[in-house]
mmCIF file of C-alpha atoms in Angstrom:
data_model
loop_
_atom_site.group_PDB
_atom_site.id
_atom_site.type_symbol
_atom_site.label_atom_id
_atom_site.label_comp_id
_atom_site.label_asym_id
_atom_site.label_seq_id
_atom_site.Cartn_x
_atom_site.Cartn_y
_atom_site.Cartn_z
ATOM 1 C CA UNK A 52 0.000 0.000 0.000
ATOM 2 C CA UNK A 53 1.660 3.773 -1.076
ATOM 3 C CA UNK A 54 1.641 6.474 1.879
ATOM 4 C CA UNK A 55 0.582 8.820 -0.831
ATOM 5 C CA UNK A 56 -2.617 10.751 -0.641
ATOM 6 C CA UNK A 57 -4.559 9.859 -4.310
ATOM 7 C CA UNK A 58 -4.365 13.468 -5.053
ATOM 8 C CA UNK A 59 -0.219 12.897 -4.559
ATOM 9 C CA UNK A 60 -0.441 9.558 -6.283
ATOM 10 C CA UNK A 61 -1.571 11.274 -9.626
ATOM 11 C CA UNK A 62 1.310 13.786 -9.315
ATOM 12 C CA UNK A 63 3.725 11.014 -8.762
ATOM 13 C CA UNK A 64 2.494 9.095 -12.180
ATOM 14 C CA UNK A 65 2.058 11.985 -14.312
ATOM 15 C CA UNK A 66 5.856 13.564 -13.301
ATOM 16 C CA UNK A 67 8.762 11.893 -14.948
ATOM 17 C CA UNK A 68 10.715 9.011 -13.086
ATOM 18 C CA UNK A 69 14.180 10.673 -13.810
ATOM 19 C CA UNK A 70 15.837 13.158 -15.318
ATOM 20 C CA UNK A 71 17.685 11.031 -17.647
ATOM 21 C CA UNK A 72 14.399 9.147 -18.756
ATOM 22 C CA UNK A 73 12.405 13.188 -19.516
ATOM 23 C CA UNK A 74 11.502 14.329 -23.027
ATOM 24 C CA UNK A 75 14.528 15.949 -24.446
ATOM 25 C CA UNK A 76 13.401 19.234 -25.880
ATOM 26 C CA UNK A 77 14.121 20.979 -28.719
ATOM 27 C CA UNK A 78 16.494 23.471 -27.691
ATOM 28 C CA UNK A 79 18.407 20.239 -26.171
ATOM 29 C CA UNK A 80 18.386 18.255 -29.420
ATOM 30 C CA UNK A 81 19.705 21.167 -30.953
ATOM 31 C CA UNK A 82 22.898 21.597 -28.308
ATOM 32 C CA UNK A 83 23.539 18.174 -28.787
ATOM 33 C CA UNK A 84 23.920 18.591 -32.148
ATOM 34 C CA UNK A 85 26.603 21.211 -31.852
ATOM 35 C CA UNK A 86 30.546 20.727 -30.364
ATOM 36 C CA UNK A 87 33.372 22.612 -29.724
ATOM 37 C CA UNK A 88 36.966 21.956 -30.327
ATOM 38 C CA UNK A 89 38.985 22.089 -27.342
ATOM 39 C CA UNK A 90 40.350 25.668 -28.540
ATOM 40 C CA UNK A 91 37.185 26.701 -28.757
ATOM 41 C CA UNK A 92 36.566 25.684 -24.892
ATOM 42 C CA UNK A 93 39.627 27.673 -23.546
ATOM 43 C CA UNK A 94 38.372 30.660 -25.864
ATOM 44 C CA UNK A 95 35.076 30.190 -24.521
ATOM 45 C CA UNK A 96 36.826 30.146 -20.452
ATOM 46 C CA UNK A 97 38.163 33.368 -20.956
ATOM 47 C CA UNK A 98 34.956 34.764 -21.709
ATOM 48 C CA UNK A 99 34.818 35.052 -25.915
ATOM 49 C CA UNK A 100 32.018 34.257 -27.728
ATOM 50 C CA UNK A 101 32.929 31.256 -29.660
ATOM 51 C CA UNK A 102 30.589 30.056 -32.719
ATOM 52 C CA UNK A 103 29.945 26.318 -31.973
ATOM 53 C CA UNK A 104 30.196 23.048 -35.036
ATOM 54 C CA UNK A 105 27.460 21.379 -36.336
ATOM 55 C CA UNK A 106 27.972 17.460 -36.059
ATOM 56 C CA UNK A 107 27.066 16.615 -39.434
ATOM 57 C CA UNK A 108 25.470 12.945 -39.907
ATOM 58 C CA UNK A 109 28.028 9.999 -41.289
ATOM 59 C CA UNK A 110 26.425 10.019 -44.331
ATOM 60 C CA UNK A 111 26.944 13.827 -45.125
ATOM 61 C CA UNK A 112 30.544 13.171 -43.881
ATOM 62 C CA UNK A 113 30.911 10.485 -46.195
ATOM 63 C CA UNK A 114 29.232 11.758 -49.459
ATOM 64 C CA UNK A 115 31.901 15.175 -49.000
ATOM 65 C CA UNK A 116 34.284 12.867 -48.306
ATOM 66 C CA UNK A 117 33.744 11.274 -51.711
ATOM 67 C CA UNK A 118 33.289 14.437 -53.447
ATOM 68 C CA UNK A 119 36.181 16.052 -51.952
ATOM 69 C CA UNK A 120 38.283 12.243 -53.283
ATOM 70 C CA UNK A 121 36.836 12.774 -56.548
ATOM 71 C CA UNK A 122 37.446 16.172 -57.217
ATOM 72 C CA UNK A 123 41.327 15.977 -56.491
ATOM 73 C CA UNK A 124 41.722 13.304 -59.380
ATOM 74 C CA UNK A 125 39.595 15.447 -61.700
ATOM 75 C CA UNK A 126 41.922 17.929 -60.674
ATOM 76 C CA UNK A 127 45.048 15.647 -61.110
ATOM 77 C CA UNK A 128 44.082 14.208 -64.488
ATOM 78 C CA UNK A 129 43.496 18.017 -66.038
ATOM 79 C CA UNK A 130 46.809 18.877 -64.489
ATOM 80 C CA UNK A 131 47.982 15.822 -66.729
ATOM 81 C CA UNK A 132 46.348 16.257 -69.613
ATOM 82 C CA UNK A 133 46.361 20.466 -70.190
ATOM 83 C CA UNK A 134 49.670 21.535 -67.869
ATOM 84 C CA UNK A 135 52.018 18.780 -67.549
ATOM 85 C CA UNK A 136 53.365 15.184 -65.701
ATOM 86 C CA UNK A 137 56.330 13.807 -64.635
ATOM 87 C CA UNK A 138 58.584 10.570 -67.309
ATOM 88 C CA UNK A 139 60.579 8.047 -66.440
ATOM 89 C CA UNK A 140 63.330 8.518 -69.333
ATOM 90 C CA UNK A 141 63.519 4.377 -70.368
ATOM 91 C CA UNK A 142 66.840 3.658 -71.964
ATOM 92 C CA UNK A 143 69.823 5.319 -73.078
ATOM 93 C CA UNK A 144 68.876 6.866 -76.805
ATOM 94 C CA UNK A 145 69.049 10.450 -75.422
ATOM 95 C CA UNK A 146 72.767 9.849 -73.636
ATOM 96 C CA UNK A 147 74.273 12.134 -72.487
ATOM 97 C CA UNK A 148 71.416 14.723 -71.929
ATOM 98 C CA UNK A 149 69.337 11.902 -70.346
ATOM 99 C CA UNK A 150 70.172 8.862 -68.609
ATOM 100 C CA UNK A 151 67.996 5.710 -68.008
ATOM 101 C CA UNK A 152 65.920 5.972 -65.019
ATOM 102 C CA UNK A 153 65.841 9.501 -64.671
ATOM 103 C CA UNK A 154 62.499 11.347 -64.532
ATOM 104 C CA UNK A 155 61.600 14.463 -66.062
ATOM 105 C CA UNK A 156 58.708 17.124 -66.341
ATOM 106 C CA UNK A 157 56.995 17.552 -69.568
ATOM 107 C CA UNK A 158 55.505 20.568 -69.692
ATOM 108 C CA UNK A 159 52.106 21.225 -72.443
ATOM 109 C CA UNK A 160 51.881 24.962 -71.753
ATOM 110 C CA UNK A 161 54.025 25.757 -74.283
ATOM 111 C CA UNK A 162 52.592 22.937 -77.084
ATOM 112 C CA UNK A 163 51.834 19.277 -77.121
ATOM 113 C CA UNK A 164 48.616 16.993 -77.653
ATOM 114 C CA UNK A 165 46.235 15.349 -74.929
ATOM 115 C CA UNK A 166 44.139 12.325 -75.699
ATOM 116 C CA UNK A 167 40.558 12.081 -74.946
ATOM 117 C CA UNK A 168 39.021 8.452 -75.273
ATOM 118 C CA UNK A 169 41.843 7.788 -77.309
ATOM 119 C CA UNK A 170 41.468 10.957 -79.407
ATOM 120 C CA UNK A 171 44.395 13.548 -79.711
ATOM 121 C CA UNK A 172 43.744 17.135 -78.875
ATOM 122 C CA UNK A 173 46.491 19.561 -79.971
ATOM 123 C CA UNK A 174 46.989 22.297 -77.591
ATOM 124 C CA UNK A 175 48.739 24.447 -79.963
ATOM 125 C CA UNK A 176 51.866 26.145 -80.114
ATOM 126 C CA UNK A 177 55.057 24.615 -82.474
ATOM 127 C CA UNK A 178 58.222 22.586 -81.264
ATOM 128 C CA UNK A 179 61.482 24.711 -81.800
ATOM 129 C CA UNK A 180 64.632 23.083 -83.399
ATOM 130 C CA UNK A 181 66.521 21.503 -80.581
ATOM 131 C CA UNK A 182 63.834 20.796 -78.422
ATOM 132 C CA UNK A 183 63.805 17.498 -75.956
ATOM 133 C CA UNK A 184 60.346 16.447 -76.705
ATOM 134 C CA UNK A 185 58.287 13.403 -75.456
ATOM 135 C CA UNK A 186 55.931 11.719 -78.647
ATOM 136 C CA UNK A 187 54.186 8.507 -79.831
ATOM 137 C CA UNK A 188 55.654 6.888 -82.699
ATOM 138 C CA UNK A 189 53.058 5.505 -85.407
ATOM 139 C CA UNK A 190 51.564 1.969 -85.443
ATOM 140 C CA UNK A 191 53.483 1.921 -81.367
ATOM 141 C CA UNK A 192 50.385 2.765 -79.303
ATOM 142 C CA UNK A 193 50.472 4.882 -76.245
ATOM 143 C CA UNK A 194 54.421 3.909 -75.540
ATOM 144 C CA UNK A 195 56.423 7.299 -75.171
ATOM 145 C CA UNK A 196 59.690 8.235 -76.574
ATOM 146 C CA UNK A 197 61.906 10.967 -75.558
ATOM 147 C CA UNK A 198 63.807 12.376 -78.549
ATOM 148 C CA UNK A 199 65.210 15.599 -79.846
ATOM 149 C CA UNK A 200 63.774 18.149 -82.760
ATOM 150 C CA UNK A 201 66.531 18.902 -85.552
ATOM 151 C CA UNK A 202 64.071 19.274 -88.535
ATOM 152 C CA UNK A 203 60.835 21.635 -88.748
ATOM 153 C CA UNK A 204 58.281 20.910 -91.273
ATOM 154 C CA UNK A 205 59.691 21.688 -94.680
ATOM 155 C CA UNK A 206 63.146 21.250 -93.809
ATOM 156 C CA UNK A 207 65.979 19.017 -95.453
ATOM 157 C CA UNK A 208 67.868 17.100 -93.203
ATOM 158 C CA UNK A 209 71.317 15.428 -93.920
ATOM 159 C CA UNK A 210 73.728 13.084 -91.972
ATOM 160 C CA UNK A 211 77.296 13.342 -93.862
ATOM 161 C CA UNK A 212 80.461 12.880 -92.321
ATOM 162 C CA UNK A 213 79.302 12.435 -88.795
ATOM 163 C CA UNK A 214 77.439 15.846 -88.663
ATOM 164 C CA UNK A 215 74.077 16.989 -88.675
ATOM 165 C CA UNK A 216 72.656 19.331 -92.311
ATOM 166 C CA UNK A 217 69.320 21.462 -92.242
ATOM 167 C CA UNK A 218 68.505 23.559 -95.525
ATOM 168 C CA UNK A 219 72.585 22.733 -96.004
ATOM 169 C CA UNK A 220 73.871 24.596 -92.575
ATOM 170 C CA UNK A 221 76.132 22.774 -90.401
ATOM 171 C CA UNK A 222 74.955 22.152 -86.548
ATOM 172 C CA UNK A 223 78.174 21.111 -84.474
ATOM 173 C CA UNK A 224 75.669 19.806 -81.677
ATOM 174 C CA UNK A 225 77.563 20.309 -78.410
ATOM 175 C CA UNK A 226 75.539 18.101 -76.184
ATOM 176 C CA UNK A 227 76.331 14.858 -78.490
ATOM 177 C CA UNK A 228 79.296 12.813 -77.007
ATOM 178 C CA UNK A 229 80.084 10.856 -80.027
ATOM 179 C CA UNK A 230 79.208 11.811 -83.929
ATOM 180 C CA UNK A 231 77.153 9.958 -86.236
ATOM 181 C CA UNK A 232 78.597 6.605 -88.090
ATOM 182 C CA UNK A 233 76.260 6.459 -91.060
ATOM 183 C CA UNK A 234 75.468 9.383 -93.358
ATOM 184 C CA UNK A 235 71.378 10.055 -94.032
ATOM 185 C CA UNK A 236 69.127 12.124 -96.271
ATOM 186 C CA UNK A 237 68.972 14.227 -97.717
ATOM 187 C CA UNK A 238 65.167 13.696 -96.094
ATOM 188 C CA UNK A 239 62.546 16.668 -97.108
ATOM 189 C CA UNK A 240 60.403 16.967 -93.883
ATOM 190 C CA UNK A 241 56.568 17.115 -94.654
ATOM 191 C CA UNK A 242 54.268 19.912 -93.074
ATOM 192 C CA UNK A 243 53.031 19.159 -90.291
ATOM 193 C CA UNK A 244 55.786 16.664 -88.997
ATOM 194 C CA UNK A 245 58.858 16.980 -87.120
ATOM 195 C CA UNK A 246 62.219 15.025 -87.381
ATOM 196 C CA UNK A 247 63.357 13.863 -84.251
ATOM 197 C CA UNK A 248 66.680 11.904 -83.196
ATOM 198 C CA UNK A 249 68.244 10.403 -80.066
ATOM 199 C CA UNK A 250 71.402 12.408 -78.597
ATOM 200 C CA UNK A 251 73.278 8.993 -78.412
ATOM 201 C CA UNK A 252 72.801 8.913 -82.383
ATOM 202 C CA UNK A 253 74.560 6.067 -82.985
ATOM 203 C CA UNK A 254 72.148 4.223 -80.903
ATOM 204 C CA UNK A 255 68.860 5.303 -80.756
ATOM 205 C CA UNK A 256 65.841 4.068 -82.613
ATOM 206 C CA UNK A 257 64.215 7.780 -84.609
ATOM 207 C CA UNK A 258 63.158 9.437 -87.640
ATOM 208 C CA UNK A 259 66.116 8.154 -89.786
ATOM 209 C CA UNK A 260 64.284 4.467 -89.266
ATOM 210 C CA UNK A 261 62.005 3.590 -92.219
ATOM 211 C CA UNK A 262 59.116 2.431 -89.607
ATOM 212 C CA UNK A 263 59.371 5.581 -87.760
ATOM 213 C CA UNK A 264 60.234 9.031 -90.339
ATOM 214 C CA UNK A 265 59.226 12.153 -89.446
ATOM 215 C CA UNK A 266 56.605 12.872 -86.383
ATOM 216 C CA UNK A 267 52.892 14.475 -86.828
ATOM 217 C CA UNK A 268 52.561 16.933 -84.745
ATOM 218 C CA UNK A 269 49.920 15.297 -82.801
ATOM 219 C CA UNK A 270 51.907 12.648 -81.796
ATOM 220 C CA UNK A 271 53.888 15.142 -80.040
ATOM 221 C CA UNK A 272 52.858 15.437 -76.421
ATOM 222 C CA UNK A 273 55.003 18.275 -74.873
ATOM 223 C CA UNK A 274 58.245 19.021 -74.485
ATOM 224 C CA UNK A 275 60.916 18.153 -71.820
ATOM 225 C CA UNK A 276 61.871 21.120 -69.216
ATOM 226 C CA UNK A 277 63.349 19.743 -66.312
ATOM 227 C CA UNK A 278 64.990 16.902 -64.392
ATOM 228 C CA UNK A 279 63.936 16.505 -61.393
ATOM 229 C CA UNK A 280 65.501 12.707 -60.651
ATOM 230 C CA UNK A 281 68.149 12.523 -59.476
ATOM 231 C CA UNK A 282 68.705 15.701 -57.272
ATOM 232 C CA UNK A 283 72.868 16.185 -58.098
ATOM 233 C CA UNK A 284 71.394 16.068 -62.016
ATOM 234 C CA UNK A 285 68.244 18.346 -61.475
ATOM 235 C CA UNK A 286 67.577 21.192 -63.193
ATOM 236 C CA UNK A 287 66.314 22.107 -66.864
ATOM 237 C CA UNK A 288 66.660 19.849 -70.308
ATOM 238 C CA UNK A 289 68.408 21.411 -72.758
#
């Protein structure tokens, strides 16, 4: 039997049991809701008025999470495709200026092509004699090659006597280390194209070879402007 009066009895049933167990009310949902970093607390000691975070719900968290993921490697693969990416130089056709293993930066601001589901995009601009550029040689899929420009569309190149001819001039090509073996051309190069050749000329695999010839310029895909690996070699192609 309860000691209560029945008027008290009605209180007792109609009041909540606990604290803990009460309605939470809106204002108290909403505080929940919110936290506050621990420099936010000290600011908040010392009297400032500190703005408080909104816990966002997992799946909010997650879907910017995902978004945020997402929009780096857009991000990355327009860097790629429009401003540049780094090359692993494979082989030893561009000895002395390159060595195998080293890794480069080829940059398209200046010219090159992109592909786009598997369809090149010239970004415009023209190679300049001399340049270390990184192409595709026909019927050789997406492999790169890193090679040198010594003819411009329209020019005649010639090999004879171990040194390079364009339009008859003479190019004593300082950054060779040994001269040609074999004489070539003359070789009329068609608009459009570029002639390219290895530094190590008397082994590298370029435009003199009947499978390869002069370059389109959309198989040109920037040009070389720096080493970067290794460190005590770094610095720009030339």
């Amino acid at each position: 039997m309860s000691n209560l009066e029945p008027e008290q009895v009605n209180q007792a049933e109609s009041a909540p049991s606990s604290p803990e167990n009460a309605p939470e009310s809106p204002e108290k949902k909403e505080e929940s809701a919110l936290y506050y970093t621990k420099w936010q607390q000290r600011m908040m000691k010392k009297g400032y008025v500190v703005t408080p975070k909104v816990k966002k719900p997992a799946k909010q968290n997650a879907i910017e999470w995902i978004a945020t993921l997402v929009g780096a490697l857009l991000l990355v693969l327009l860097l790629k495709a429009f401003v540049g990416s780094p090359v692993v130089v494979d082989g030893n056709s561009m000895y002395p200026t390159l060595h195998n293993g080293e890794i480069m930066i080829m940059s398209k601001l200046h010219y090159g092509t992109s592909y786009l589901f598997n369809q090149p995009i010239v970004l415009g601009g023209e190679p300049e004699r001399f340049d270390v550029v990184v192409c595709r040689y026909p019927d050789r899929g997406s492999t790169n090659f890193v090679k040198r420009v010594v003819g411009l569309p329209g020019d005649t190149v010639q090999i004879s006597g171990g040194y390079l001819y364009v339009n008859g001039v003479k190019y004593t090509e300082k950054f060779l280390s040994a001269r040609m073996y074999s004489d070539y051309g003359p070789y009329i190069v068609p608009e459009g194209h570029y002639f390219l050749m290895g530094d190590n000329r008397n082994n590298s695999h370029d435009s003199r070879a009947e499978d390869v010839n002069a370059i389109p310029i959309e198989n040109v895909l920037g040009k070389a402007r720096c080493r970067i690996w290794p460190l005590d070699r770094g610095g720009s192609i030339y």
